[in-house]
mmCIF file of C-alpha atoms in Angstrom:
data_model
loop_
_atom_site.group_PDB
_atom_site.id
_atom_site.type_symbol
_atom_site.label_atom_id
_atom_site.label_comp_id
_atom_site.label_asym_id
_atom_site.label_seq_id
_atom_site.Cartn_x
_atom_site.Cartn_y
_atom_site.Cartn_z
ATOM 1 C CA UNK A 1 78.453 92.950 119.953
ATOM 2 C CA UNK A 2 78.870 96.520 121.128
ATOM 3 C CA UNK A 3 76.279 99.119 120.293
ATOM 4 C CA UNK A 4 77.162 102.893 120.241
ATOM 5 C CA UNK A 5 74.793 105.794 120.140
ATOM 6 C CA UNK A 6 76.297 109.338 119.680
ATOM 7 C CA UNK A 7 74.672 112.635 120.554
ATOM 8 C CA UNK A 8 75.698 116.236 120.470
ATOM 9 C CA UNK A 9 77.727 118.034 117.873
ATOM 10 C CA UNK A 10 76.432 121.039 115.866
ATOM 11 C CA UNK A 11 77.700 124.375 114.788
ATOM 12 C CA UNK A 12 79.545 126.889 116.733
ATOM 13 C CA UNK A 13 81.815 129.909 116.105
ATOM 14 C CA UNK A 14 85.480 129.863 116.502
ATOM 15 C CA UNK A 15 86.489 129.864 120.074
ATOM 16 C CA UNK A 16 83.372 128.177 121.246
ATOM 17 C CA UNK A 17 82.754 124.838 122.874
ATOM 18 C CA UNK A 18 80.792 121.631 122.112
ATOM 19 C CA UNK A 19 80.208 118.314 123.865
ATOM 20 C CA UNK A 20 79.772 114.963 122.266
ATOM 21 C CA UNK A 21 78.381 111.890 123.985
ATOM 22 C CA UNK A 22 78.556 108.173 123.308
ATOM 23 C CA UNK A 23 76.455 105.697 125.049
ATOM 24 C CA UNK A 24 78.003 102.244 124.876
ATOM 25 C CA UNK A 25 76.235 98.895 125.517
ATOM 26 C CA UNK A 26 76.723 95.251 125.030
ATOM 27 C CA UNK A 27 79.910 94.518 126.842
ATOM 28 C CA UNK A 28 81.442 94.807 130.432
ATOM 29 C CA UNK A 29 82.549 98.436 130.865
ATOM 30 C CA UNK A 30 85.812 97.391 132.572
ATOM 31 C CA UNK A 31 86.984 95.700 129.137
ATOM 32 C CA UNK A 32 85.900 98.468 126.875
ATOM 33 C CA UNK A 33 88.079 101.158 125.259
ATOM 34 C CA UNK A 34 86.298 104.037 123.570
ATOM 35 C CA UNK A 35 87.868 106.296 121.134
ATOM 36 C CA UNK A 36 86.782 109.475 119.305
ATOM 37 C CA UNK A 37 87.832 110.097 115.750
ATOM 38 C CA UNK A 38 87.117 112.734 113.097
ATOM 39 C CA UNK A 39 87.126 112.774 109.430
ATOM 40 C CA UNK A 40 87.075 116.073 107.331
ATOM 41 C CA UNK A 41 86.078 115.952 103.659
ATOM 42 C CA UNK A 42 88.884 114.669 101.548
ATOM 43 C CA UNK A 43 90.950 113.702 104.508
ATOM 44 C CA UNK A 44 91.537 110.450 106.299
ATOM 45 C CA UNK A 45 89.989 109.515 109.433
ATOM 46 C CA UNK A 46 92.103 110.610 112.351
ATOM 47 C CA UNK A 47 92.174 109.728 116.073
ATOM 48 C CA UNK A 48 91.331 112.532 118.505
ATOM 49 C CA UNK A 49 91.132 110.892 122.030
ATOM 50 C CA UNK A 50 90.565 107.512 123.714
ATOM 51 C CA UNK A 51 89.920 106.235 127.152
ATOM 52 C CA UNK A 52 90.286 102.773 128.774
ATOM 53 C CA UNK A 53 87.117 101.786 130.574
ATOM 54 C CA UNK A 54 89.067 99.770 133.238
ATOM 55 C CA UNK A 55 91.025 102.676 134.635
ATOM 56 C CA UNK A 56 89.934 105.857 132.845
ATOM 57 C CA UNK A 57 93.378 106.278 131.283
ATOM 58 C CA UNK A 58 93.136 108.659 128.524
ATOM 59 C CA UNK A 59 95.071 109.479 125.306
ATOM 60 C CA UNK A 60 95.026 112.474 123.019
ATOM 61 C CA UNK A 61 96.228 113.529 119.614
ATOM 62 C CA UNK A 62 98.671 116.369 119.789
ATOM 63 C CA UNK A 63 96.403 118.575 117.809
ATOM 64 C CA UNK A 64 93.668 118.493 120.454
ATOM 65 C CA UNK A 65 95.835 118.422 123.732
ATOM 66 C CA UNK A 66 94.785 121.210 126.182
ATOM 67 C CA UNK A 67 91.521 121.906 124.128
ATOM 68 C CA UNK A 68 89.674 118.530 124.167
ATOM 69 C CA UNK A 69 88.873 116.305 127.146
ATOM 70 C CA UNK A 70 87.628 112.867 127.054
ATOM 71 C CA UNK A 71 85.875 111.484 130.100
ATOM 72 C CA UNK A 72 83.652 108.581 131.109
ATOM 73 C CA UNK A 73 80.697 108.011 133.267
ATOM 74 C CA UNK A 74 81.070 104.315 133.925
ATOM 75 C CA UNK A 75 77.728 104.045 135.908
ATOM 76 C CA UNK A 76 76.030 105.019 132.722
ATOM 77 C CA UNK A 77 78.414 103.525 130.246
ATOM 78 C CA UNK A 78 78.841 106.815 128.488
ATOM 79 C CA UNK A 79 81.979 108.620 127.223
ATOM 80 C CA UNK A 80 82.073 112.355 126.583
ATOM 81 C CA UNK A 81 84.253 114.617 124.408
ATOM 82 C CA UNK A 82 84.358 118.178 125.695
ATOM 83 C CA UNK A 83 85.766 120.342 122.973
ATOM 84 C CA UNK A 84 86.968 123.856 123.938
ATOM 85 C CA UNK A 85 88.602 126.637 121.870
ATOM 86 C CA UNK A 86 87.247 125.158 118.613
ATOM 87 C CA UNK A 87 88.726 126.384 115.361
ATOM 88 C CA UNK A 88 87.521 125.983 111.747
ATOM 89 C CA UNK A 89 90.161 123.298 111.398
ATOM 90 C CA UNK A 90 88.234 121.237 113.763
ATOM 91 C CA UNK A 91 85.271 121.030 111.406
ATOM 92 C CA UNK A 92 84.661 117.310 110.608
ATOM 93 C CA UNK A 93 82.392 114.466 111.104
ATOM 94 C CA UNK A 94 83.082 112.945 114.546
ATOM 95 C CA UNK A 95 82.629 109.293 115.295
ATOM 96 C CA UNK A 96 82.952 107.384 118.570
ATOM 97 C CA UNK A 97 84.263 103.849 118.375
ATOM 98 C CA UNK A 98 84.673 101.038 120.854
ATOM 99 C CA UNK A 99 86.442 97.727 121.169
ATOM 100 C CA UNK A 100 86.206 94.948 123.626
ATOM 101 C CA UNK A 101 89.911 94.163 123.185
ATOM 102 C CA UNK A 102 91.433 94.956 126.683
ATOM 103 C CA UNK A 103 93.570 98.134 126.490
ATOM 104 C CA UNK A 104 94.708 98.062 122.874
ATOM 105 C CA UNK A 105 98.291 99.099 122.398
ATOM 106 C CA UNK A 106 97.348 101.930 120.088
ATOM 107 C CA UNK A 107 94.076 103.352 121.276
ATOM 108 C CA UNK A 108 94.378 106.438 118.981
ATOM 109 C CA UNK A 109 94.379 104.326 115.816
ATOM 110 C CA UNK A 110 91.024 103.681 114.045
ATOM 111 C CA UNK A 111 92.352 100.012 113.299
ATOM 112 C CA UNK A 112 92.090 99.318 116.970
ATOM 113 C CA UNK A 113 88.269 99.515 116.758
ATOM 114 C CA UNK A 114 85.528 97.312 115.349
ATOM 115 C CA UNK A 115 82.376 99.115 116.450
ATOM 116 C CA UNK A 116 81.566 102.649 115.323
ATOM 117 C CA UNK A 117 78.820 105.115 116.034
ATOM 118 C CA UNK A 118 76.689 106.813 113.459
ATOM 119 C CA UNK A 119 78.788 110.043 113.353
ATOM 120 C CA UNK A 120 77.930 113.590 114.513
ATOM 121 C CA UNK A 121 78.865 116.654 112.495
ATOM 122 C CA UNK A 122 80.888 119.513 114.084
ATOM 123 C CA UNK A 123 81.051 122.664 112.131
ATOM 124 C CA UNK A 124 83.199 125.646 113.312
ATOM 125 C CA UNK A 125 82.785 129.028 111.584
ATOM 126 C CA UNK A 126 85.298 131.691 111.569
#
């Protein structure tokens, strides 16, 4: 199966930036789709962004469009989530997830994924 190792995260003041990384192994990159999700205390897990490994097509939740950027380094099987203009409402545990299902129809839905990273805490203070 797929293995995911996350890094990054931390604490930042409102308006600041952070970058998360997700190293993926165990499957041909061209068939992998990777997504980023977040879960705040007492809230459901929500999709943030996703990328098709095959062609780099990206998807974003409306709440992060224009602020977050997902990208991939296919040579190193790593996906990044650059987060800019962070606000306290972005505070959450962030998870990367991956699936070997080729181009899932709803790449922002957590139900499309069956492999998950360990999670990275992002805390934004006002």
